[in-house]
mmCIF file of C-alpha atoms in Angstrom:
data_model
loop_
_atom_site.group_PDB
_atom_site.id
_atom_site.type_symbol
_atom_site.label_atom_id
_atom_site.label_comp_id
_atom_site.label_asym_id
_atom_site.label_seq_id
_atom_site.Cartn_x
_atom_site.Cartn_y
_atom_site.Cartn_z
ATOM 1 C CA MET A 1 14.645 59.336 -108.599
ATOM 2 C CA SER A 2 17.368 62.013 -108.388
ATOM 3 C CA GLN A 3 18.750 63.916 -111.191
ATOM 4 C CA PRO A 4 22.505 63.252 -112.113
ATOM 5 C CA GLN A 5 24.627 66.279 -111.078
ATOM 6 C CA ARG A 6 26.317 68.075 -113.878
ATOM 7 C CA GLN A 7 30.038 69.139 -113.463
ATOM 8 C CA PRO A 8 30.823 72.832 -114.539
ATOM 9 C CA HIS A 9 32.573 73.170 -117.865
ATOM 10 C CA THR A 10 35.764 75.077 -117.910
ATOM 11 C CA THR A 11 37.182 76.823 -120.972
ATOM 12 C CA GLU A 12 40.719 77.038 -119.599
ATOM 13 C CA PRO A 13 43.286 75.381 -121.691
ATOM 14 C CA ALA A 14 44.296 71.848 -120.368
ATOM 15 C CA LEU A 15 47.719 72.120 -118.775
ATOM 16 C CA SER A 16 47.981 68.417 -118.544
ATOM 17 C CA ALA A 17 48.437 68.253 -122.363
ATOM 18 C CA ARG A 18 52.037 69.293 -121.924
ATOM 19 C CA PRO A 19 54.192 66.301 -121.312
ATOM 20 C CA GLU A 20 57.080 66.512 -118.878
ATOM 21 C CA SER A 21 60.308 66.713 -120.733
ATOM 22 C CA ASP A 22 63.606 68.397 -120.865
ATOM 23 C CA LEU A 23 65.111 70.446 -123.505
ATOM 24 C CA ARG A 24 68.845 71.512 -123.653
ATOM 25 C CA VAL A 25 69.404 75.063 -124.761
ATOM 26 C CA ARG A 26 72.068 77.780 -124.761
ATOM 27 C CA PHE A 27 71.559 81.155 -123.108
ATOM 28 C CA THR A 28 74.317 82.940 -124.849
ATOM 29 C CA LEU A 29 75.136 82.983 -128.569
ATOM 30 C CA THR A 30 78.632 81.879 -128.044
ATOM 31 C CA ASP A 31 80.352 79.324 -125.696
ATOM 32 C CA GLY A 32 83.389 79.515 -123.620
ATOM 33 C CA LEU A 33 85.116 82.270 -121.761
ATOM 34 C CA ARG A 34 83.178 84.892 -123.756
ATOM 35 C CA ASN A 35 80.269 84.061 -121.542
ATOM 36 C CA LEU A 36 81.988 85.690 -118.626
ATOM 37 C CA LEU A 37 82.684 88.893 -120.493
ATOM 38 C CA ALA A 38 79.608 89.313 -122.665
ATOM 39 C CA ARG A 39 76.443 90.911 -121.527
ATOM 40 C CA PRO A 40 73.685 88.130 -121.041
ATOM 41 C CA ALA A 41 70.826 88.099 -123.608
ATOM 42 C CA ASN A 42 68.289 88.131 -120.756
ATOM 43 C CA SER A 43 66.940 89.835 -117.686
ATOM 44 C CA PHE A 44 68.139 87.039 -115.398
ATOM 45 C CA GLY A 45 71.887 86.873 -116.065
ATOM 46 C CA TRP A 46 71.732 83.355 -117.285
ATOM 47 C CA VAL A 47 74.709 82.263 -119.503
ATOM 48 C CA GLY A 48 76.059 79.074 -121.170
ATOM 49 C CA VAL A 49 74.161 75.820 -121.500
ATOM 50 C CA GLY A 50 71.074 75.253 -119.541
ATOM 51 C CA THR A 51 67.935 73.097 -119.353
ATOM 52 C CA LEU A 52 64.257 73.846 -119.705
ATOM 53 C CA ARG A 53 61.992 71.390 -117.964
ATOM 54 C CA PHE A 54 58.518 71.517 -119.071
ATOM 55 C CA ALA A 55 55.682 70.606 -116.573
ATOM 56 C CA ASN A 56 51.991 70.906 -116.339
ATOM 57 C CA GLN A 57 51.934 74.472 -114.904
ATOM 58 C CA GLY A 58 54.990 75.959 -116.540
ATOM 59 C CA VAL A 59 58.680 75.569 -117.039
ATOM 60 C CA TRP A 60 61.639 75.231 -114.746
ATOM 61 C CA VAL A 61 64.790 76.971 -116.007
ATOM 62 C CA ARG A 62 68.150 75.578 -114.815
ATOM 63 C CA ALA A 63 71.052 77.708 -116.015
ATOM 64 C CA PRO A 64 74.292 79.090 -114.827
ATOM 65 C CA ARG A 65 74.185 82.465 -113.734
ATOM 66 C CA ARG A 66 77.076 85.073 -113.572
ATOM 67 C CA ALA A 67 78.141 85.988 -110.063
ATOM 68 C CA TRP A 68 81.010 87.656 -108.312
ATOM 69 C CA LEU A 69 82.599 84.275 -107.543
ATOM 70 C CA GLY A 70 82.007 82.607 -110.921
ATOM 71 C CA LEU A 71 79.067 80.968 -112.164
ATOM 72 C CA GLN A 72 76.104 79.819 -109.855
ATOM 73 C CA GLY A 73 73.016 78.000 -110.812
ATOM 74 C CA HIS A 74 69.566 78.758 -109.293
ATOM 75 C CA PRO A 75 66.468 77.052 -110.787
ATOM 76 C CA ARG A 76 63.668 79.377 -111.627
ATOM 77 C CA PHE A 77 59.956 78.380 -112.170
ATOM 78 C CA ILE A 78 58.051 80.307 -114.998
ATOM 79 C CA SER A 79 54.392 79.735 -114.720
ATOM 80 C CA VAL A 80 52.385 79.557 -117.844
ATOM 81 C CA PHE A 81 50.489 82.613 -116.780
ATOM 82 C CA GLU A 82 53.705 84.712 -116.564
ATOM 83 C CA ILE A 83 54.505 84.105 -120.339
ATOM 84 C CA ARG A 84 53.232 87.042 -122.372
ATOM 85 C CA GLU A 85 54.629 86.055 -125.831
ATOM 86 C CA VAL A 86 57.232 83.868 -127.571
ATOM 87 C CA TYR A 87 59.086 84.829 -130.612
ATOM 88 C CA ARG A 88 61.163 82.358 -132.670
ATOM 89 C CA GLU A 89 63.686 82.766 -135.488
ATOM 90 C CA GLY A 90 65.225 79.531 -136.768
ATOM 91 C CA SER A 91 66.763 78.059 -133.593
ATOM 92 C CA ALA A 92 66.616 81.301 -131.530
ATOM 93 C CA VAL A 93 63.780 81.819 -129.099
ATOM 94 C CA ARG A 94 62.732 84.951 -127.187
ATOM 95 C CA VAL A 95 60.345 84.672 -124.261
ATOM 96 C CA ASP A 96 58.724 87.873 -122.827
ATOM 97 C CA LEU A 97 57.276 87.664 -119.418
ATOM 98 C CA ARG A 98 54.555 89.662 -117.723
ATOM 99 C CA ALA A 99 55.616 91.966 -114.780
ATOM 100 C CA SER A 100 53.714 94.232 -112.508
ATOM 101 C CA ASP A 101 56.383 96.918 -112.636
ATOM 102 C CA SER A 102 57.962 98.898 -115.466
ATOM 103 C CA GLN A 103 60.568 96.278 -116.140
ATOM 104 C CA ARG A 104 59.879 93.863 -118.895
ATOM 105 C CA PRO A 105 61.661 90.487 -118.047
ATOM 106 C CA PHE A 106 62.613 88.424 -121.021
ATOM 107 C CA PHE A 107 65.168 85.733 -122.043
ATOM 108 C CA TRP A 108 66.712 84.454 -125.355
ATOM 109 C CA CYS A 109 67.708 80.897 -125.790
ATOM 110 C CA TRP A 110 69.113 78.950 -128.662
ATOM 111 C CA ALA A 111 67.944 75.382 -129.253
ATOM 112 C CA GLU A 112 69.895 72.721 -131.149
ATOM 113 C CA ASP A 113 68.015 73.408 -134.281
ATOM 114 C CA ALA A 114 64.827 74.953 -135.692
ATOM 115 C CA ALA A 115 62.698 71.892 -135.025
ATOM 116 C CA ALA A 116 63.657 71.837 -131.284
ATOM 117 C CA ALA A 117 62.911 75.576 -131.210
ATOM 118 C CA ALA A 118 59.484 75.004 -132.582
ATOM 119 C CA THR A 119 58.862 72.284 -130.036
ATOM 120 C CA LEU A 120 59.951 74.766 -127.332
ATOM 121 C CA VAL A 121 57.478 77.339 -128.482
ATOM 122 C CA ARG A 122 54.713 74.815 -128.664
ATOM 123 C CA PHE A 123 55.458 73.651 -124.986
ATOM 124 C CA LEU A 124 55.665 77.303 -123.823
ATOM 125 C CA ALA A 125 51.901 77.675 -124.862
ATOM 126 C CA ALA A 126 51.889 81.387 -125.054
ATOM 127 C CA LYS A 127 48.765 83.093 -126.080
ATOM 128 C CA ARG A 128 50.901 85.038 -128.678
ATOM 129 C CA SER A 129 53.770 83.603 -130.605
ATOM 130 C CA ILE A 130 55.658 84.752 -133.807
ATOM 131 C CA GLU A 131 57.873 82.164 -135.624
ATOM 132 C CA PHE A 132 60.071 82.509 -138.620
ATOM 133 C CA GLU A 133 61.733 79.316 -140.023
ATOM 134 C CA ASP A 134 64.921 81.043 -141.267
ATOM 135 C CA ALA A 135 67.024 83.060 -138.887
ATOM 136 C CA ALA A 136 68.037 86.534 -140.137
ATOM 137 C CA PRO A 137 71.863 87.192 -139.802
ATOM 138 C CA HIS A 138 71.495 90.110 -137.368
ATOM 139 C CA PRO A 139 72.840 90.629 -133.788
ATOM 140 C CA VAL A 140 70.484 89.781 -130.984
ATOM 141 C CA ARG A 141 69.022 92.666 -129.259
ATOM 142 C CA THR A 142 68.969 92.459 -125.410
ATOM 143 C CA GLY A 143 66.326 95.109 -124.836
ATOM 144 C CA PRO A 144 62.635 95.049 -125.204
ATOM 145 C CA GLY A 145 61.628 92.754 -127.905
ATOM 146 C CA PRO A 146 58.615 92.517 -130.327
ATOM 147 C CA ALA A 147 56.032 93.088 -127.568
ATOM 148 C CA GLY A 148 57.963 95.980 -125.905
ATOM 149 C CA ALA A 149 59.310 97.690 -129.206
ATOM 150 C CA PRO A 150 59.245 101.307 -128.823
#
């Protein structure tokens, strides 16, 4: 009689635990024409309203990007393994990504409310996340954040 084969046990987090869903966010603090003149609060040039689509292996970011001929949209996939840390204050969320060079890619986004931002943080599944329920009334820094603070 043969022995039953044992399957190897993995300690990796279950990526399938993340439901596929969309979350509408803003990539700039203000709306309207100010988006064309203001410096984006991210490394990717995303402005205005966009969508984050959470999937098993990461998140698809669909957002307008400022270009010479107006706004253009190019979706970008961010793997869960690229996410270094997530920081939330109220409805504002900052995502810092890993990079092989000296640049530290990041983006800020604003959810509809603090509950939606907390959901966004949970779906991003970073190994390190910092959350504050009340947002402090200060301007958003566009440089290195909590992880890259000098």
